[in-house]
Short mmCIF file of C-alpha atoms in Angstrom, two decimals:
data_model
loop_
_atom_site.label_atom_id
_atom_site.label_comp_id
_atom_site.label_asym_id
_atom_site.label_seq_id
_atom_site.Cartn_x
_atom_site.Cartn_y
_atom_site.Cartn_z
CA MET A 133 8.30 -16.07 -40.95
CA GLY A 134 10.70 -16.41 -38.16
CA ARG A 135 11.29 -19.61 -36.07
CA ARG A 136 10.02 -19.86 -32.48
CA THR A 137 12.79 -21.21 -30.10
CA GLU A 138 11.94 -24.09 -27.85
CA GLY A 139 10.13 -23.19 -24.54
CA GLU A 140 9.39 -19.29 -25.88
CA GLU A 141 5.96 -18.29 -25.53
CA PRO A 142 4.25 -16.94 -28.93
CA ALA A 143 3.59 -13.38 -28.90
CA ALA A 144 -0.05 -12.16 -28.92
CA PRO A 145 -1.53 -10.99 -32.37
CA GLY A 146 -0.10 -7.79 -33.26
CA THR A 147 2.24 -7.52 -30.52
CA ARG A 148 6.10 -7.82 -30.59
CA PRO A 149 7.75 -9.52 -27.54
CA LEU A 150 9.97 -6.78 -25.68
CA ARG A 151 13.59 -7.12 -26.29
CA ARG A 152 15.62 -8.29 -23.42
CA ASP A 153 17.18 -4.94 -22.67
CA ALA A 154 14.17 -3.26 -23.15
CA GLU A 155 12.30 -5.41 -20.35
CA LEU A 156 15.49 -4.98 -18.30
CA ASN A 157 15.14 -1.10 -18.71
CA ARG A 158 11.38 -1.24 -17.81
CA ARG A 159 12.31 -3.11 -14.48
CA ARG A 160 15.10 -0.71 -13.59
CA ILE A 161 12.70 2.15 -14.11
CA LEU A 162 10.05 0.53 -11.93
CA GLN A 163 12.64 -0.25 -9.20
CA ALA A 164 14.06 3.39 -9.50
CA GLY A 165 10.33 4.67 -9.41
CA ARG A 166 9.82 2.87 -5.91
CA GLU A 167 12.83 3.97 -4.37
CA VAL A 168 12.74 7.55 -5.52
CA PHE A 169 8.85 7.94 -4.71
CA ALA A 170 9.47 6.44 -1.40
CA ALA A 171 12.33 8.76 -0.59
CA ARG A 172 11.06 12.07 -1.90
CA GLY A 173 7.27 11.42 -2.34
CA LEU A 174 5.00 12.00 -5.13
CA GLN A 175 6.67 15.32 -6.21
CA ALA A 176 9.39 13.73 -7.67
CA THR A 177 9.68 13.98 -11.32
CA LEU A 178 10.71 11.52 -14.13
CA ASN A 179 13.78 13.18 -14.35
CA ASP A 180 14.60 12.27 -10.79
CA VAL A 181 13.72 8.53 -11.77
CA ALA A 182 15.88 8.59 -14.85
CA HIS A 183 18.72 9.85 -13.04
CA HIS A 184 18.34 7.21 -10.26
CA ALA A 185 17.91 4.32 -12.64
CA GLY A 186 21.13 5.45 -14.49
CA LEU A 187 19.22 5.74 -17.65
CA GLY A 188 18.61 8.77 -20.44
CA VAL A 189 15.35 10.77 -19.68
CA GLY A 190 14.03 9.69 -23.18
CA THR A 191 14.11 6.03 -22.16
CA VAL A 192 12.00 6.78 -19.28
CA TYR A 193 9.41 8.89 -21.29
CA ARG A 194 9.24 6.09 -24.11
CA LYS A 195 8.17 3.59 -21.33
CA TYR A 196 6.00 5.92 -19.33
CA PRO A 197 4.81 9.01 -21.00
CA ASP A 198 4.12 11.10 -17.89
CA LYS A 199 4.81 10.68 -14.14
CA GLN A 200 1.19 9.71 -13.56
CA THR A 201 1.56 6.72 -15.47
CA LEU A 202 4.71 5.55 -13.89
CA ALA A 203 3.31 6.43 -10.30
CA GLU A 204 0.28 4.50 -10.91
CA ALA A 205 2.49 1.35 -12.01
CA VAL A 206 4.65 1.67 -9.18
CA PHE A 207 2.04 2.00 -6.58
CA GLY A 208 -0.30 -0.59 -8.21
CA GLU A 209 2.33 -3.05 -7.40
CA GLU A 210 2.43 -1.75 -3.89
CA LEU A 211 -1.03 -2.02 -3.23
CA ASP A 212 -1.11 -5.43 -4.69
CA GLU A 213 1.60 -6.58 -2.21
CA ILE A 214 -0.38 -5.07 0.77
CA ALA A 215 -3.71 -6.87 -0.56
CA ALA A 216 -1.69 -9.88 -0.55
CA MET A 217 -0.91 -9.33 3.12
CA ALA A 218 -4.56 -8.53 3.83
CA ARG A 219 -5.56 -11.79 2.04
CA GLU A 220 -3.16 -13.90 4.05
CA ALA A 221 -4.49 -12.37 7.23
CA ARG A 222 -7.78 -13.15 6.57
CA ALA A 223 -6.88 -17.02 6.30
CA GLU A 224 -5.57 -16.98 9.91
CA ASP A 225 -7.99 -18.36 12.65
CA ASP A 226 -7.91 -15.43 15.24
CA ALA A 227 -9.42 -12.69 13.36
CA PHE A 228 -8.20 -9.92 15.80
CA ALA A 229 -4.74 -11.11 15.85
CA ALA A 230 -4.78 -11.15 12.00
CA LEU A 231 -6.05 -7.79 11.75
CA ALA A 232 -3.55 -6.32 14.17
CA GLY A 233 -0.70 -8.05 12.45
CA PHE A 234 -1.90 -6.85 8.94
CA LEU A 235 -1.92 -3.21 10.23
CA GLU A 236 1.41 -3.39 11.61
CA ARG A 237 2.79 -4.84 8.49
CA ALA A 238 1.24 -2.55 6.23
CA LEU A 239 2.03 0.44 8.44
CA ALA A 240 5.55 -0.61 8.64
CA ARG A 241 5.39 -0.46 4.84
CA ALA A 242 4.22 2.84 4.77
CA ALA A 243 6.43 3.99 7.61
CA HIS A 244 9.44 4.00 4.87
CA ASN A 245 7.72 5.14 1.84
CA ARG A 246 6.83 8.93 1.73
CA GLY A 247 5.02 8.26 -1.75
CA LEU A 248 2.86 5.80 -0.15
CA ARG A 249 1.91 7.73 2.67
CA GLU A 250 0.63 10.62 0.59
CA LEU A 251 -1.10 8.25 -1.57
CA MET A 252 -2.96 7.06 1.62
CA ARG A 253 -4.04 10.82 2.36
CA ARG A 254 -4.59 12.14 -1.13
CA ASP A 255 -6.62 10.91 -4.25
CA THR A 256 -4.09 12.03 -6.65
CA LEU A 257 -3.67 8.28 -8.25
CA GLU A 258 -6.79 6.67 -9.36
CA GLY A 259 -5.88 4.25 -11.92
CA ALA A 260 -7.98 1.23 -12.58
CA ALA A 261 -5.48 -1.25 -10.73
CA LEU A 262 -5.06 1.02 -7.68
CA THR A 263 -8.87 1.02 -7.37
CA ARG A 264 -9.17 -2.62 -7.64
CA ALA A 265 -6.42 -3.19 -4.97
CA ARG A 266 -7.72 -0.61 -2.58
CA ARG A 267 -11.21 -2.52 -3.01
CA GLU A 268 -9.58 -5.79 -2.08
CA ILE A 269 -7.88 -4.52 0.82
CA THR A 270 -11.18 -2.69 2.16
CA SER A 271 -12.98 -5.97 1.69
CA HIS A 272 -10.44 -8.01 3.59
CA CYS A 273 -10.26 -5.46 6.42
CA GLU A 274 -13.94 -5.45 6.77
CA HIS A 275 -14.12 -9.39 7.02
CA LEU A 276 -11.59 -9.51 9.75
CA VAL A 277 -13.43 -6.85 11.73
CA ALA A 278 -16.65 -8.61 11.32
CA ARG A 279 -15.28 -11.93 12.11
CA ALA A 280 -13.31 -10.51 15.07
CA ARG A 281 -16.67 -9.13 16.54
CA THR A 282 -18.32 -12.53 16.13
CA GLN A 283 -15.24 -14.04 18.05
CA GLY A 284 -15.87 -11.87 20.65
CA THR A 285 -12.20 -10.27 20.82
CA LEU A 286 -13.12 -6.88 19.30
CA ARG A 287 -14.25 -4.31 21.62
CA ASP A 288 -18.04 -3.54 21.58
CA GLY A 289 -18.86 -0.59 19.41
CA VAL A 290 -15.67 -0.96 17.18
CA THR A 291 -16.66 -0.76 13.48
CA GLU A 292 -14.96 -1.21 10.03
CA ALA A 293 -15.08 2.59 9.72
CA ASP A 294 -12.93 3.15 12.73
CA ILE A 295 -9.68 1.33 11.17
CA ALA A 296 -9.01 3.82 8.62
CA PRO A 297 -8.95 6.82 11.13
CA ILE A 298 -6.49 4.87 13.24
CA ALA A 299 -4.17 4.45 10.29
CA ALA A 300 -4.37 8.12 9.79
CA MET A 301 -3.59 8.60 13.59
CA ILE A 302 -0.55 6.33 13.28
CA ASP A 303 0.49 8.37 9.88
CA ALA A 304 0.52 11.45 11.93
CA VAL A 305 2.93 10.01 14.45
CA MET A 306 5.28 9.02 11.44
CA ALA A 307 5.23 12.75 10.36
CA LEU A 308 6.80 13.94 13.40
CA PRO A 309 10.07 15.56 13.33
CA ALA A 310 13.23 13.57 12.34
CA GLU A 311 14.62 13.84 15.75
CA HIS A 312 11.83 11.48 17.11
CA PRO A 313 12.56 7.82 16.85
CA SER A 314 11.36 6.22 13.46
CA GLU A 315 9.73 3.34 14.99
CA THR A 316 8.05 5.51 17.54
CA TRP A 317 4.76 4.82 15.64
CA ARG A 318 4.92 1.09 16.73
CA ARG A 319 4.48 2.16 20.73
CA TYR A 320 1.41 4.28 19.62
CA LEU A 321 -0.08 1.21 17.34
CA ALA A 322 0.44 -1.23 20.35
CA ILE A 323 -1.65 1.19 22.52
CA VAL A 324 -4.23 1.72 20.12
CA LEU A 325 -4.70 -2.04 19.43
CA ASP A 326 -4.87 -2.83 23.22
CA GLY A 327 -7.65 -0.25 23.02
CA LEU A 328 -9.50 -2.17 20.10
CA ARG A 329 -9.25 -5.56 22.11
CA ALA A 330 -12.20 -6.66 24.08
CA HIS A 331 -11.45 -6.50 27.95
CA PRO A 332 -14.08 -7.00 30.75
CA ARG A 333 -15.72 -4.06 32.12
CA GLN A 334 -14.79 -1.70 29.23
CA ALA A 335 -16.87 1.59 29.11
CA PRO A 336 -19.00 1.97 25.99
CA LEU A 337 -17.68 3.84 23.03
CA PRO A 338 -18.93 7.24 22.09
CA GLY A 339 -20.91 7.20 18.85
CA PRO A 340 -19.10 6.38 15.35
CA PRO A 341 -17.40 9.36 13.58
CA ARG A 342 -19.60 11.36 11.37
CA THR A 343 -16.67 12.85 9.38
CA PRO A 344 -15.51 10.75 6.31
CA PRO A 345 -12.70 8.35 7.60
CA ALA A 346 -9.32 8.65 6.26
CA ARG A 347 -7.73 5.53 4.35
CA VAL A 348 -6.74 2.33 5.40
CA PRO A 349 -3.07 1.70 4.32
CA GLY A 350 -3.86 1.57 0.63
CA ALA A 351 -7.33 1.22 1.10
CA ASP A 352 -10.37 2.65 -1.03
CA GLN A 353 -13.01 4.43 0.72
CA PRO A 354 -16.81 4.53 -0.11
#
């Protein structure tokens, strides 16, 4: 039986620890997947990822047998990081400012990530890790909306269901032709956020939307 060096964690029963080069390859593939899906969207192939990573296609397929598996791993990490943003926002005292800050940070991430924006609009990837992260994001957003309402900083009539369509509107601005400045979306988000904030003598809002809302950045919908 081989000896374990000092400080080395024992392998779980029935498993072998990854060799160092294999672990480095896994990280290279994930990083390449992030960059390729961000630039080309979900139509990118494993061959594209392998070429970008500087690895053989067979190496990528041994780690991730199909594009779905790799994309779920890549976007599982993306959504976990967005969920962490929402969790940090929830800890702030001013709920409206926290919600606005979270939306800006999450949308800024999506603005430069074509694959993430496609994931927001379509249910093509539904792995367990993605579902868990989406539910966490949704829960934190709902909490922030409810607390902002209690604090009196959210416009009367705004509900949790309004946040996802707002994100979809900003996504539509991001999809404008390339000649438009890439940061134009920030202007429209600021306009929308001002409309969400409670002001004196605001007119009542029309009734809530009847159609199913789009996704909050990375969030799950009922």
